[in-house]
Coordinates of C-alpha atoms in Angstrom, one line a residue:
Chain A
X78 CA 94.6 -19.8 30.8
X79 CA 96.5 -19.2 28.0
X80 CA 94.8 -19.0 25.1
X81 CA 96.0 -19.9 21.6
X82 CA 93.0 -19.3 19.2
X83 CA 94.8 -18.1 15.7
X84 CA 91.0 -17.0 15.5
X85 CA 91.6 -14.7 18.6
X86 CA 91.0 -11.5 17.1
X87 CA 93.4 -10.2 19.9
X88 CA 95.1 -12.7 20.9
X89 CA 97.7 -10.7 22.7
X90 CA 94.7 -9.8 24.8
X91 CA 94.6 -13.1 25.9
X92 CA 97.6 -13.6 27.5
X93 CA 97.9 -10.2 29.1
X94 CA 95.2 -10.3 32.2
X95 CA 93.9 -6.7 31.8
X96 CA 94.4 -6.2 35.7
X97 CA 94.9 -7.9 39.3
X98 CA 93.0 -8.3 42.2
X99 CA 94.3 -7.8 45.9
X100 CA 95.9 -11.3 46.2
X101 CA 97.0 -10.8 42.7
X102 CA 94.3 -13.0 40.9
X103 CA 94.7 -11.6 37.1
X104 CA 91.2 -10.7 35.8
X105 CA 90.9 -10.9 31.5
X106 CA 88.9 -8.0 29.4
X107 CA 86.0 -10.3 29.8
X108 CA 85.9 -11.1 33.5
X109 CA 86.8 -7.8 34.8
X110 CA 83.4 -6.8 32.8
X111 CA 81.5 -9.3 35.2
X112 CA 83.1 -8.2 38.2
X113 CA 82.5 -4.7 37.4
X114 CA 78.8 -5.8 36.7
X115 CA 78.5 -7.7 39.8
X116 CA 79.9 -4.7 42.2
X117 CA 79.0 -1.0 40.1
X118 CA 75.9 -3.2 38.9
X119 CA 76.5 -1.9 34.8
X120 CA 79.6 -2.9 32.8
X121 CA 80.7 0.7 33.4
X122 CA 83.5 1.8 30.4
X123 CA 84.9 4.0 33.6
X124 CA 85.4 1.3 35.6
X125 CA 87.3 -0.7 33.2
X126 CA 89.5 2.0 32.6
X127 CA 89.6 3.3 36.0
X128 CA 91.3 -0.8 36.6
X129 CA 93.7 -0.5 34.3
X130 CA 94.6 2.5 35.8
X131 CA 95.1 1.2 38.9
X132 CA 96.9 -1.4 37.5
X133 CA 99.8 0.7 36.4
X134 CA 100.2 2.1 39.1
X135 CA 100.6 -1.0 41.4
X136 CA 103.1 -1.9 39.1
X137 CA 105.3 0.8 40.3
X138 CA 104.8 0.1 43.6
X139 CA 107.3 -2.0 45.4
X140 CA 105.8 -4.9 47.0
X141 CA 105.2 -5.0 50.7
X142 CA 104.9 -0.8 50.2
X143 CA 101.8 -0.1 52.2
X144 CA 99.5 2.0 50.3
X145 CA 96.7 4.7 50.5
X146 CA 94.6 5.7 47.4
X147 CA 93.9 8.9 45.8
X148 CA 90.8 9.2 43.0
X149 CA 90.5 13.4 41.8
X150 CA 86.6 12.2 40.0
X151 CA 84.2 10.2 42.5
X152 CA 82.9 8.9 38.3
X153 CA 83.6 5.2 38.1
X154 CA 86.9 5.4 39.9
X155 CA 86.3 4.5 43.3
X156 CA 85.0 1.8 42.5
X157 CA 88.0 0.4 40.2
X158 CA 90.2 0.9 43.4
X159 CA 87.6 -0.9 45.5
X160 CA 87.6 -3.2 43.7
X161 CA 91.1 -4.5 43.1
X162 CA 92.7 -2.6 45.9
X163 CA 92.5 -2.8 49.7
X164 CA 91.1 0.5 49.9
X165 CA 87.3 1.3 50.1
X166 CA 85.2 4.4 51.1
X167 CA 84.7 3.0 54.3
X168 CA 87.8 2.5 56.0
X169 CA 90.3 5.3 55.4
X170 CA 92.3 4.2 52.4
X171 CA 90.4 5.8 49.6
X172 CA 89.6 9.4 49.9
X173 CA 88.1 11.3 46.8
X174 CA 89.4 14.4 45.9
X175 CA 86.9 16.6 44.3
X176 CA 89.1 17.5 41.3
X177 CA 87.3 16.7 38.3
X178 CA 90.5 14.9 36.7
X179 CA 90.3 11.5 35.7
X180 CA 92.8 10.6 37.8
X181 CA 93.3 8.2 40.9
X182 CA 97.3 7.6 42.9
X183 CA 98.2 4.6 44.4
X184 CA 101.2 6.1 47.0
X185 CA 103.0 4.6 50.3
X186 CA 101.2 5.6 53.5
X187 CA 104.3 6.5 55.2
X188 CA 106.3 8.3 52.8
X189 CA 103.6 9.8 50.7
X190 CA 105.4 9.3 47.7
X191 CA 103.5 7.4 45.2
X192 CA 102.2 7.1 41.1
X193 CA 99.7 8.8 39.5
X194 CA 97.7 7.6 36.2
X195 CA 95.1 9.6 34.5
X196 CA 93.3 9.5 31.3
X197 CA 95.2 11.4 28.7
X198 CA 93.4 13.7 26.4
X199 CA 96.0 14.0 23.8
X200 CA 96.4 10.1 23.5
X201 CA 93.0 9.8 22.4
X202 CA 92.9 11.0 19.2
X203 CA 92.8 7.3 17.6
X204 CA 90.3 6.1 19.7
X205 CA 87.0 8.4 19.1
X206 CA 84.2 6.9 20.8
X207 CA 86.5 6.9 24.2
X208 CA 86.8 10.2 23.0
X209 CA 83.6 11.1 22.6
X210 CA 81.5 9.7 25.7
X211 CA 84.7 11.6 27.5
X212 CA 84.2 14.7 26.8
X213 CA 80.9 13.7 26.2
X214 CA 80.2 15.0 22.7
X215 CA 77.6 13.1 21.8
X216 CA 75.1 11.7 24.0
X217 CA 75.0 7.9 25.4
X218 CA 74.4 6.1 22.1
X219 CA 73.5 2.3 23.7
X220 CA 74.4 0.7 19.7
X221 CA 77.7 2.1 20.5
X222 CA 78.8 1.0 24.0
X223 CA 79.9 -2.2 22.9
X224 CA 82.6 -0.3 20.2
X225 CA 83.4 2.1 23.1
X226 CA 83.8 -1.1 25.3
X227 CA 85.8 -2.6 22.2
X228 CA 88.7 0.6 22.0
X229 CA 89.4 0.7 25.4
X230 CA 90.2 -2.9 25.3
X231 CA 92.5 -2.4 22.0
X232 CA 94.1 1.1 23.3
X233 CA 94.9 -1.3 26.7
X234 CA 97.4 1.2 28.6
X235 CA 98.1 3.5 25.5
X236 CA 95.3 6.3 26.7
X237 CA 97.0 6.6 29.9
X238 CA 99.8 9.1 31.4
X239 CA 101.3 7.9 34.4
X240 CA 104.0 10.5 37.1
X241 CA 105.7 10.2 39.8
X242 CA 104.1 12.1 42.9
X243 CA 104.5 13.0 46.1
X244 CA 101.3 13.2 48.3
X245 CA 101.5 16.2 51.0
X246 CA 101.9 15.6 54.7
X247 CA 97.8 16.1 55.7
X248 CA 97.4 13.9 53.4
X249 CA 99.4 10.8 55.3
X250 CA 98.3 11.8 58.8
X251 CA 95.2 10.3 59.9
X252 CA 93.7 12.1 62.0
X253 CA 92.9 11.5 65.4
X254 CA 89.3 11.5 66.4
X255 CA 87.3 13.9 67.4
X256 CA 85.5 13.4 71.6
X257 CA 81.7 13.0 70.7
X258 CA 79.1 15.5 71.7
X259 CA 75.4 14.8 72.3
X260 CA 73.7 17.8 70.0
X261 CA 71.3 19.4 71.7
X262 CA 68.8 20.3 69.0
X263 CA 69.0 16.0 67.5
X264 CA 70.3 14.2 70.5
X265 CA 72.8 12.6 68.7
X266 CA 76.5 12.0 68.7
X267 CA 78.4 13.7 66.4
X268 CA 82.8 15.3 66.6
X269 CA 82.3 18.1 69.8
X270 CA 84.8 20.8 67.4
X271 CA 81.6 20.6 64.7
X272 CA 80.1 23.0 67.1
X273 CA 77.2 23.1 69.7
X274 CA 74.6 21.6 67.2
X275 CA 75.6 19.2 64.6
X276 CA 75.7 19.5 61.1
X277 CA 73.0 17.8 60.6
X278 CA 70.7 20.3 62.4
X279 CA 71.7 23.2 60.3
X280 CA 69.9 24.0 57.7
X281 CA 72.2 24.8 55.4
X282 CA 74.5 21.1 56.0
X283 CA 71.9 19.0 56.4
X284 CA 70.2 16.9 53.5
X285 CA 66.9 16.7 54.7
X286 CA 64.3 18.7 54.8
X287 CA 62.4 20.4 58.1
X288 CA 60.7 18.4 59.9
X289 CA 61.9 15.1 58.1
X290 CA 63.9 14.2 61.3
Chain B
X250 CA 70.4 -23.0 57.4
X251 CA 67.7 -23.4 60.6
X252 CA 70.4 -24.0 63.5
X253 CA 68.3 -26.2 67.0
X254 CA 71.5 -26.3 68.9
X255 CA 70.4 -26.0 72.4
X256 CA 74.0 -25.5 73.3
X257 CA 73.9 -22.1 71.5
X258 CA 74.2 -19.0 73.7
X259 CA 72.6 -17.6 71.3
X260 CA 69.3 -19.1 69.5
X261 CA 67.8 -16.1 68.3
X262 CA 70.5 -15.2 66.6
X263 CA 70.8 -18.4 64.5
X264 CA 67.5 -17.9 63.3
X265 CA 67.2 -14.0 62.7
X266 CA 70.1 -13.2 59.8
X267 CA 72.3 -10.8 60.8
X268 CA 71.5 -8.9 57.5
X269 CA 70.8 -9.2 53.4
X270 CA 72.9 -8.4 50.7
X271 CA 71.2 -6.6 47.4
X272 CA 69.9 -10.1 46.0
X273 CA 68.2 -11.3 49.5
X274 CA 70.9 -13.6 50.8
X275 CA 70.9 -14.2 53.9
X276 CA 74.4 -13.9 55.9
X277 CA 74.3 -15.3 59.5
X278 CA 76.7 -13.0 62.4
X279 CA 79.4 -14.8 61.6
X280 CA 79.2 -14.9 58.1
X281 CA 79.0 -11.5 57.7
X282 CA 81.8 -11.2 60.0
X283 CA 83.7 -12.6 57.1
X284 CA 82.4 -10.4 54.5
X285 CA 83.5 -7.3 56.4
X286 CA 86.8 -9.0 56.8
X287 CA 87.1 -9.7 53.3
X288 CA 86.1 -6.2 51.6
X289 CA 86.9 -3.8 54.7
X290 CA 90.5 -5.7 55.5
X291 CA 89.8 -6.3 59.3
X292 CA 86.1 -7.0 61.0
X293 CA 85.6 -4.0 61.1
X294 CA 82.6 -3.7 64.4
X295 CA 81.4 0.0 62.3
X296 CA 80.5 -2.3 59.5
X297 CA 78.7 -4.7 61.1
X298 CA 76.6 -2.5 63.3
X299 CA 76.0 -0.2 59.8
X300 CA 74.7 -3.7 58.1
X301 CA 72.3 -4.1 60.8
X302 CA 71.2 -0.6 60.0
X303 CA 71.0 -0.7 56.5
X304 CA 68.8 -3.8 56.8
X305 CA 66.4 -1.9 59.4
X306 CA 66.5 0.2 56.8
X307 CA 65.9 -1.8 53.8
X308 CA 62.9 -3.6 55.2
X309 CA 60.8 -0.1 55.2
X310 CA 61.8 0.6 51.3
X311 CA 58.4 -0.7 49.4
X312 CA 59.8 -3.6 47.2
X313 CA 60.3 -2.6 43.4
X314 CA 61.2 1.0 44.8
X315 CA 64.7 2.2 43.6
X316 CA 66.8 3.1 46.3
X317 CA 69.7 5.8 46.7
X318 CA 71.7 5.8 50.1
X319 CA 73.0 8.8 52.1
X320 CA 76.0 8.1 54.5
X321 CA 76.6 10.6 57.3
X322 CA 80.0 9.5 58.3
X323 CA 83.1 8.3 56.4
X324 CA 83.5 5.5 59.1
X325 CA 82.9 2.3 58.1
X326 CA 79.0 2.9 56.9
X327 CA 79.9 3.5 53.2
X328 CA 81.3 -0.2 53.2
X329 CA 78.3 -1.7 55.1
X330 CA 76.1 0.0 52.3
X331 CA 78.6 -0.8 49.2
X332 CA 78.5 -5.0 50.9
X333 CA 74.7 -5.1 51.4
X334 CA 73.1 -2.5 48.5
X335 CA 73.6 -1.5 45.0
X336 CA 74.6 1.5 46.2
X337 CA 78.8 2.4 45.6
X338 CA 80.9 5.3 45.7
X339 CA 81.9 5.0 42.4
X340 CA 78.4 4.7 40.6
X341 CA 76.4 7.8 42.4
X342 CA 74.0 5.8 44.4
X343 CA 75.9 6.7 47.3
X344 CA 76.7 9.9 48.8
X345 CA 78.8 10.3 52.2
X346 CA 77.7 13.7 53.5
X347 CA 80.0 14.5 56.5
X348 CA 77.7 16.0 59.4
X349 CA 79.6 13.4 61.8
X350 CA 76.6 12.0 63.0
X351 CA 76.7 7.7 63.1
X352 CA 73.6 7.5 60.2
X353 CA 72.3 6.5 56.7
X354 CA 69.7 7.2 55.1
X355 CA 68.0 4.8 51.6
X356 CA 65.6 6.7 50.1
X357 CA 63.6 6.5 47.3
X358 CA 65.4 8.3 44.6
X359 CA 62.3 10.2 43.1
X360 CA 60.7 11.1 45.9
X361 CA 63.3 11.5 47.9
X362 CA 60.8 9.5 50.9
X363 CA 63.0 7.8 52.7
X364 CA 64.1 5.6 56.5
X365 CA 67.2 6.7 58.2
X366 CA 68.6 4.5 60.7
X367 CA 71.2 6.0 63.4
X368 CA 73.3 4.7 66.7
X369 CA 71.6 6.1 69.2
X370 CA 73.1 7.0 72.1
X371 CA 70.3 6.7 74.7
X372 CA 70.2 3.0 74.0
X373 CA 73.6 2.5 74.4
X374 CA 73.9 1.9 78.1
X375 CA 73.4 -1.2 79.0
X376 CA 76.1 -2.1 76.4
X377 CA 79.8 -0.6 78.4
X378 CA 81.9 -1.8 75.2
X379 CA 79.6 -0.5 72.6
X380 CA 79.7 2.9 74.6
X381 CA 82.9 3.0 74.8
X382 CA 84.2 2.3 71.4
X383 CA 81.6 4.7 70.4
X384 CA 82.5 7.5 72.0
X385 CA 86.2 6.2 72.5
X386 CA 86.0 7.0 76.0
X387 CA 89.1 4.3 76.1
X388 CA 92.0 3.4 73.7
X389 CA 91.3 0.3 71.4
X390 CA 91.9 -2.6 73.5
X391 CA 92.5 -5.5 71.0
X392 CA 91.7 -8.0 74.2
X393 CA 87.6 -6.4 74.2
X394 CA 87.4 -6.7 70.5
X395 CA 85.5 -9.7 70.8
X396 CA 83.5 -8.9 73.8
X397 CA 82.6 -5.4 71.5
X398 CA 81.7 -7.3 68.6
X399 CA 79.5 -10.0 70.4
X400 CA 77.7 -7.2 72.3
X401 CA 77.4 -6.0 69.4
X402 CA 75.3 -9.1 68.1
X403 CA 73.6 -9.5 71.3
X404 CA 72.2 -6.0 71.2
X405 CA 70.4 -7.0 67.6
X406 CA 67.8 -4.0 66.7
X407 CA 68.0 -2.4 70.3
X408 CA 70.3 0.0 69.9
X409 CA 69.0 1.9 66.8
X410 CA 67.1 4.9 66.3
X411 CA 64.3 5.0 63.0
X412 CA 62.8 8.1 61.2
X413 CA 60.7 8.0 58.1
X414 CA 62.7 11.1 56.3
X415 CA 62.1 13.6 53.4
X416 CA 65.4 14.1 51.5
X417 CA 65.5 17.5 50.0
X418 CA 65.4 18.2 46.3
X419 CA 69.0 18.6 45.4
X420 CA 70.1 15.5 46.5
X421 CA 67.0 13.9 43.9
X422 CA 68.6 15.6 40.6
X423 CA 71.9 13.8 39.5
X424 CA 73.4 17.0 37.6
X425 CA 74.2 17.0 34.1
X426 CA 77.7 16.6 33.8
X427 CA 79.7 20.0 33.1
X428 CA 81.6 19.8 29.7
X429 CA 84.6 19.2 29.8
X430 CA 87.7 21.9 28.9
X431 CA 91.1 21.5 28.7
X432 CA 93.7 23.0 31.8
X433 CA 96.2 24.9 30.4
X434 CA 98.2 23.8 33.4
X435 CA 98.3 21.1 33.4
X436 CA 96.1 19.6 29.8
X437 CA 94.3 16.7 31.1
X438 CA 90.4 17.3 31.2
X439 CA 88.7 19.1 33.6
X440 CA 84.9 20.5 34.2
X441 CA 85.0 23.5 32.6
X442 CA 83.0 25.4 35.4
X443 CA 85.7 24.9 37.3
X444 CA 87.3 27.8 36.0
X445 CA 90.3 28.4 33.6
X446 CA 92.9 26.4 35.1
X447 CA 92.0 23.0 36.9
X448 CA 91.5 22.6 40.3
X449 CA 94.2 20.1 40.6
X450 CA 96.4 23.2 39.6
X451 CA 96.0 25.1 42.1
X452 CA 98.0 24.7 45.6
X453 CA 95.0 25.5 48.1
X454 CA 92.8 22.3 46.5
X455 CA 95.4 20.2 44.8
X456 CA 97.1 17.1 47.4
X457 CA 100.4 16.4 45.7
X458 CA 103.4 18.5 46.3
X459 CA 104.2 21.0 43.8
X460 CA 106.4 20.1 41.8
X461 CA 106.2 17.2 42.5
X462 CA 102.7 16.5 39.7

């Protein structure tokens, strides 16, 4: 895998992988773009950035520690976590907390000790396309997307902040599943603790038009 | 792929795939168990059930229609959707609405017309292990997990309810991204509409211990 082509524009990028997956498999920047396209639907800058964030955070988790993940935004970051760690939206090890910050945390699921990595606005000055994209200053421009992707690549780990953190207790303990009751309105099972009818049958919480279900 | 082994316990299962992925690739029941193990971490009954639900819903979406997905539970179902459709937790095409019902909807992202599939308690009588698992009547028993998985397989599409639905307008339109402001407390970017400081810096919404971040 080691490339020694002296004509390579960024030889250092070729020796250090962009990120590694849950099995330790290394991905070059280009390989991860392809993986992103496959899962996410297109080579989104946010997933590529998220992959570097996951990589930085995981290097600080001691080997053998079982970790969970929190994403502070539902934009792109959950897919980076799902592509590179065992944590998924459906297995309970990845949580999305809608704080709106571009940050993620990997933490020891027993102690809560972990590492939080965020995209640091203070570091974006030398990377104008990334800054435009992050702050949505200019509308998406297809002709500039290559420039943006290459900027993210060149920045390597320089645009991120890293913090040692401790996650609140209530995020560590998995709540036991509520017993299920049958909703008298729809006839489906729902967590009994939700009340006398299920949330799906309440107009204020349902997502379906009345009469549609 | 067609197996004609007369000794097969369920020859009909072998000719009809359990589900298909976004590219139309068919998965036998066993193949999908392996895929579930790879992504979800273990061959969870909920993901296998979710796959059949996705399969039933997608067959009712006209070819060529771009669809989004809603899961009404964050348990297992999002992973079935992510494994078999282009909709992921990070690309905005999959939403988890915490209604607590074991159901998912695939819908035309322009019109909101779609199909909702749910695990129907009224159909579970002939499938005791599935009923125990679904209602959490008995604690998880490792020795019975094979029995549960085989029951789900035998039930094929018999334990699901199917509805034509229409999704509310607010689920169709993607909200434009809020402009970002810099939080005076943490220095990170956040959606300006959240207020004067970001949600991460408010004790009531943050997930990190004070002083930890």
